[in-house]
Each structure stands twice: as structure tokens, then as C-alpha cells.
PDB file of C-alpha atoms in Angstrom:
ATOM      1  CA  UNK A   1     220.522  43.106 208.639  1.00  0.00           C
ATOM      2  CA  UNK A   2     218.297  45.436 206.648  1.00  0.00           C
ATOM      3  CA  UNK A   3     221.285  46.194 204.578  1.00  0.00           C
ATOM      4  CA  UNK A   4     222.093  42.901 203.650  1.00  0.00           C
ATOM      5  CA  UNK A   5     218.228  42.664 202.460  1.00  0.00           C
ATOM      6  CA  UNK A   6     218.191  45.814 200.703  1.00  0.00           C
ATOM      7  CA  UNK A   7     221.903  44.942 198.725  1.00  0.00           C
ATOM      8  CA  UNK A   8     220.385  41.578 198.170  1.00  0.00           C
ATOM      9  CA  UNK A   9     217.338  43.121 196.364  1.00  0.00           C
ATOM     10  CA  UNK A  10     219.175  45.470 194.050  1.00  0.00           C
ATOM     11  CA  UNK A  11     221.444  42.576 193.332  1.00  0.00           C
ATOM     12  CA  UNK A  12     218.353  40.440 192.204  1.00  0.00           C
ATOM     13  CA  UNK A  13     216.803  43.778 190.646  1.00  0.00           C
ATOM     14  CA  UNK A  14     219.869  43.667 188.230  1.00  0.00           C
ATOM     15  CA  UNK A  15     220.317  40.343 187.691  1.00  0.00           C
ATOM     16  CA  UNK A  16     216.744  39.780 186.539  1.00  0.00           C
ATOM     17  CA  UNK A  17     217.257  43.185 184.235  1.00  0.00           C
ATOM     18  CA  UNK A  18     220.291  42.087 182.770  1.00  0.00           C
ATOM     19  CA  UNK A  19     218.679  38.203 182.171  1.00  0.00           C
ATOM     20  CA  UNK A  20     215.331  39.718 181.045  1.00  0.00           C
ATOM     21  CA  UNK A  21     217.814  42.307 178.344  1.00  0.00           C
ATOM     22  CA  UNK A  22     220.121  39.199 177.480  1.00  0.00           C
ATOM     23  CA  UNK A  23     217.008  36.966 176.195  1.00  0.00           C
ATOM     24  CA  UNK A  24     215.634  40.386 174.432  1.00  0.00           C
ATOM     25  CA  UNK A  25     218.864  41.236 172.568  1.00  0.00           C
ATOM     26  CA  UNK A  26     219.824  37.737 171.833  1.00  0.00           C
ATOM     27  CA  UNK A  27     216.731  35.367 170.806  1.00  0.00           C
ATOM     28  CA  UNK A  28     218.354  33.943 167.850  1.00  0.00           C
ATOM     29  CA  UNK A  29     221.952  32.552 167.117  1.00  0.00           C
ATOM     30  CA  UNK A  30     224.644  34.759 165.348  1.00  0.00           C
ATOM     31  CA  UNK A  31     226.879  31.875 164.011  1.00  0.00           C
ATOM     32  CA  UNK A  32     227.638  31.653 160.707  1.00  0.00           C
ATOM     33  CA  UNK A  33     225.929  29.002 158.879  1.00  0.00           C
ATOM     34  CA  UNK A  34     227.283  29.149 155.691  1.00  0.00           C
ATOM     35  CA  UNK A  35     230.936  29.871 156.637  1.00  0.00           C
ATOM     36  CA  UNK A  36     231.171  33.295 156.694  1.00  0.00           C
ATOM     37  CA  UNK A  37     231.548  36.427 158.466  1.00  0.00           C
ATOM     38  CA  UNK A  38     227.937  37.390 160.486  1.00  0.00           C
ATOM     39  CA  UNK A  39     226.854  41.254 161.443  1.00  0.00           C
ATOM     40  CA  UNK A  40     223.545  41.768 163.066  1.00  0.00           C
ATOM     41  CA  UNK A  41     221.674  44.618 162.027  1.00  0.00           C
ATOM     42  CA  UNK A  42     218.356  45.984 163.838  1.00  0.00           C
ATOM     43  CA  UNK A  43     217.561  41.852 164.258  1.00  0.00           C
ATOM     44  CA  UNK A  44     218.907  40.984 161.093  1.00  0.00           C
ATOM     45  CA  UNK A  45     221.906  38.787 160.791  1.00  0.00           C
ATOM     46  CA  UNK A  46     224.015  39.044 157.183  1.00  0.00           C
ATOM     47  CA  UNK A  47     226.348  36.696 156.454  1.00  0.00           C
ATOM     48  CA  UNK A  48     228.765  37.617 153.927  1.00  0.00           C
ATOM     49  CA  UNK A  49     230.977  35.004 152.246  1.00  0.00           C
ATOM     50  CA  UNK A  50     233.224  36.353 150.205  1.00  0.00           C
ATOM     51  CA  UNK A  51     235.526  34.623 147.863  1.00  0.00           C
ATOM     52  CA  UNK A  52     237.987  35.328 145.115  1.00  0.00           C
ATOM     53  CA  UNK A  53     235.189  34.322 142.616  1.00  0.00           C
ATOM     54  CA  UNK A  54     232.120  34.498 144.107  1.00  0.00           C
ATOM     55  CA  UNK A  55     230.656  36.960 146.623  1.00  0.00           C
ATOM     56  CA  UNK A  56     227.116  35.782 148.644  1.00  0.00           C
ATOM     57  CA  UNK A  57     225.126  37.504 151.179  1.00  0.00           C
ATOM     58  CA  UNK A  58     222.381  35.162 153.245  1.00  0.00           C
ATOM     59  CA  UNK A  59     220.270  36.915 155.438  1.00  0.00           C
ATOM     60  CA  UNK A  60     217.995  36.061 158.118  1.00  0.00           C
ATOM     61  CA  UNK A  61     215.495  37.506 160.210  1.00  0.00           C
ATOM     62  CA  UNK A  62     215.204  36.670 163.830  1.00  0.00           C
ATOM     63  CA  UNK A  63     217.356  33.471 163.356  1.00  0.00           C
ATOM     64  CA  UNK A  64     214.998  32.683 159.900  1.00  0.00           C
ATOM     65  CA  UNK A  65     215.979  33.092 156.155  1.00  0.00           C
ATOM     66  CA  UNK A  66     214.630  36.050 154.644  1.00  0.00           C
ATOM     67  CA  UNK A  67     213.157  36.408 151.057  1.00  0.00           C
ATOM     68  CA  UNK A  68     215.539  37.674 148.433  1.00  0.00           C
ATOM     69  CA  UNK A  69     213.413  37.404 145.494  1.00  0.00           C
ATOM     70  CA  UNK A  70     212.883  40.955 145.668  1.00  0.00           C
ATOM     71  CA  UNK A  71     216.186  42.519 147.544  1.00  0.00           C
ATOM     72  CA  UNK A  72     219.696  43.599 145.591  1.00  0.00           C
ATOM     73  CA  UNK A  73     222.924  44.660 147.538  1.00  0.00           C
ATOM     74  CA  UNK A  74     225.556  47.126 146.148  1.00  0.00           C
ATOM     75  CA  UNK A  75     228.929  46.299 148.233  1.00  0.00           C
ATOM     76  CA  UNK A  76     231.931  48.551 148.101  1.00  0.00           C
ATOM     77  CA  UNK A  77     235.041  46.186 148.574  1.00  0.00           C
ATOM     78  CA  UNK A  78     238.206  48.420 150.340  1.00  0.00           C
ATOM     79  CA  UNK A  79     241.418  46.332 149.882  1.00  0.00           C
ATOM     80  CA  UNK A  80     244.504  48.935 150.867  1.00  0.00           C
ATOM     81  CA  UNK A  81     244.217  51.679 148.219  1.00  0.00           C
ATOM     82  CA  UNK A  82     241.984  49.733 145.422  1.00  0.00           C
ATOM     83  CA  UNK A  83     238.218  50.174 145.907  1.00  0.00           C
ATOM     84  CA  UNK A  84     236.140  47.896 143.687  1.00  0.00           C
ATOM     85  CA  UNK A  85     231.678  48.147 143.778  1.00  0.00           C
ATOM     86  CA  UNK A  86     229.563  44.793 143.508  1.00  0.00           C
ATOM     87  CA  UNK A  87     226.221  44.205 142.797  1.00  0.00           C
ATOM     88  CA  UNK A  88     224.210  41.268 143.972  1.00  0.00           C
ATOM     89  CA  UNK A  89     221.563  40.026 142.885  1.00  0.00           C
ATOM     90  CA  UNK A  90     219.162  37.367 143.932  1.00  0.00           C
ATOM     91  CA  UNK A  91     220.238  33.391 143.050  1.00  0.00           C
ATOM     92  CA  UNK A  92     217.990  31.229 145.397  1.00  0.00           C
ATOM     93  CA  UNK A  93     217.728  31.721 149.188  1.00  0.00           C
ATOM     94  CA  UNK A  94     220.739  34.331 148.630  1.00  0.00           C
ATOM     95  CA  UNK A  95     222.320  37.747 147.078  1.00  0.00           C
ATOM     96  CA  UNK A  96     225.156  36.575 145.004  1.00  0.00           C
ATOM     97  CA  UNK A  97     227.660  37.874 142.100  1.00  0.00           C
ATOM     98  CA  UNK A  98     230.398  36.027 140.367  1.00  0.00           C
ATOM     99  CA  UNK A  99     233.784  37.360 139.269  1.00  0.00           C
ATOM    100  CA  UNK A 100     236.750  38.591 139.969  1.00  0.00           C
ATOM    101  CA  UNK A 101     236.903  40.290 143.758  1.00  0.00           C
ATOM    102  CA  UNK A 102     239.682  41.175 145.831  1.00  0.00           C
ATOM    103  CA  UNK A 103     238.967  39.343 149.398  1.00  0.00           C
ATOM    104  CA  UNK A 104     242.268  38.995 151.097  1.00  0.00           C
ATOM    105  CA  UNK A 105     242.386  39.609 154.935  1.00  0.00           C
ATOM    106  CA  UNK A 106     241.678  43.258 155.907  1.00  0.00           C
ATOM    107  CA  UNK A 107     239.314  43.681 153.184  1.00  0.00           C
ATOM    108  CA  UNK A 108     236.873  46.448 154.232  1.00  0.00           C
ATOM    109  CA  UNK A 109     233.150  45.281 152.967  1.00  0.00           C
ATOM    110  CA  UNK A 110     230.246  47.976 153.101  1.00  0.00           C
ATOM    111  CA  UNK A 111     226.945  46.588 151.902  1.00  0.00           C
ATOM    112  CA  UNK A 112     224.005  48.345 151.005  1.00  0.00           C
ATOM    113  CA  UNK A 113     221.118  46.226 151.588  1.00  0.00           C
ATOM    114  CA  UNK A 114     217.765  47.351 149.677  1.00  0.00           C
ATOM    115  CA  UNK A 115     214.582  43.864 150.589  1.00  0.00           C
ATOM    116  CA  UNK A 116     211.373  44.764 149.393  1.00  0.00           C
ATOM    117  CA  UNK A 117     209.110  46.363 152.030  1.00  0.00           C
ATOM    118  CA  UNK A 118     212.137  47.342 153.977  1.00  0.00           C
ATOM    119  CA  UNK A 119     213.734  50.833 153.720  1.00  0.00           C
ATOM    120  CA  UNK A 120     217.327  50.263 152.691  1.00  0.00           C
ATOM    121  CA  UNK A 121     220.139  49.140 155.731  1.00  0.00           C
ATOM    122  CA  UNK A 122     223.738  49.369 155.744  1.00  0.00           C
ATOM    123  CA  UNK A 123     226.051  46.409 156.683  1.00  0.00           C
ATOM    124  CA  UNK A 124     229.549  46.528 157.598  1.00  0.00           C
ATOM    125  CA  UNK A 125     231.874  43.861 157.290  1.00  0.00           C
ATOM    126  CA  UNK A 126     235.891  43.324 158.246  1.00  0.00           C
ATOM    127  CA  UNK A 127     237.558  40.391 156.436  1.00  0.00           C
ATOM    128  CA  UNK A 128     239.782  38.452 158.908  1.00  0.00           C
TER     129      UNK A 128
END
């Protein structure tokens, strides 16, 4: 009997640690919202969308959309053998730049994130 009790308690010790670590890690969504490919960073989701003529990068904080007004983003683009560098800049609620990118599937993405305030983060991203 008092083994039953004391499996039962380390069973509910765990549970409530892993519940109590699930709510920490995860407070805020991951999806994509602007249909693009998501990485969380230290609580910061970026959401790259990346097409043959225009490359954007949203980011949010906690779930919420972060100021850009004063963040840039230098992304190195790793297609096969061709490497090509990006800069974005801000244009509204995002980092975007315009031209001609190579985006295919298996495109390698690694983002350098500089937001004012913030000491600079790197993102990386795997096109599918």
C-alpha cells in the first residue's frame, strides 16, 4: 500500500512539473500568421516569408508584434553552392527587401537580427 502512495506521488510530482514547464515554455502560439516559416528565439517568434521577389521578417514578442522602426536584419540565403546576403529594412509592422532571391526548397536562411534596445540574435531558418 505505501508503495502505491509513494509511486502515486512522484507520478503527480512530475506531472504537475512537466504542466507547470509546458505553460512556462509555451505561453504564446508559434503558428505562422503571415504564411511563413516560424523559429522561436529566447521568446521571440520570427516569421520569415520568403519569396522569389520579396523577402519579410515579422516578429513578435511573447505572441505580440514587436517594433521594427528601429531593427534591420542581414540574412545570408544558402541555395546548394550559391550564397547570396540580404538586408532588411523596416516597411511597417515588418523587416522587408525586394528583389531578386533564390528561395526554392532547401534554401538555408541565417538571419541576423539587430531591434533597438536588444543586443543582436541569430535566427535560423530551413525552407521546406
Amino acid at each position: 500500500m505505501k508503495t502505491q502512495a509513494l509511486l502515486a506521488s512522484i507520478a503527480l510530482a512530475l506531472a504537475g512539473s512537466a504542466f507547470a514547464a509546458g505553460e512556462h515554455n509555451h505561453a504564446h502560439e508559434h503558428k505562422p500568421l503571415h504564411g511563413g516559416l516560424v523559429v522561436e528565439v529566447k521568446d521571440m517568434d520570427y516569421e520569415l516569408v520568403a519569396k522569389p521577389t520579396v523577402i519579410q521578417l515579422h516578429l513578435r514578442d511573447h505572441g505580440k508584434p514587436t517594433d521594427v522602426a528601429k531593427a534591420s536584419a542581414k540574412l545570408t540565403l544558402l541555395s546548394g553552392a550559391e550564397k547570396q546576403e540580404v538586408e532588411l529594412k523596416p516597411a511597417g509592422d515588418k523587416l522587408e527587401a525586394t528583389g531578386t532571391f533564390k528561395v526554392g526548397p532547401g534554401t538555408k536562411v541565417v538571419a541576423l537580427v539587430t531591434i533597438a534596445g536588444k543586443p543582436a540574435g541569430t535566427v535560423r531558418f530551413a525552407l521546406k
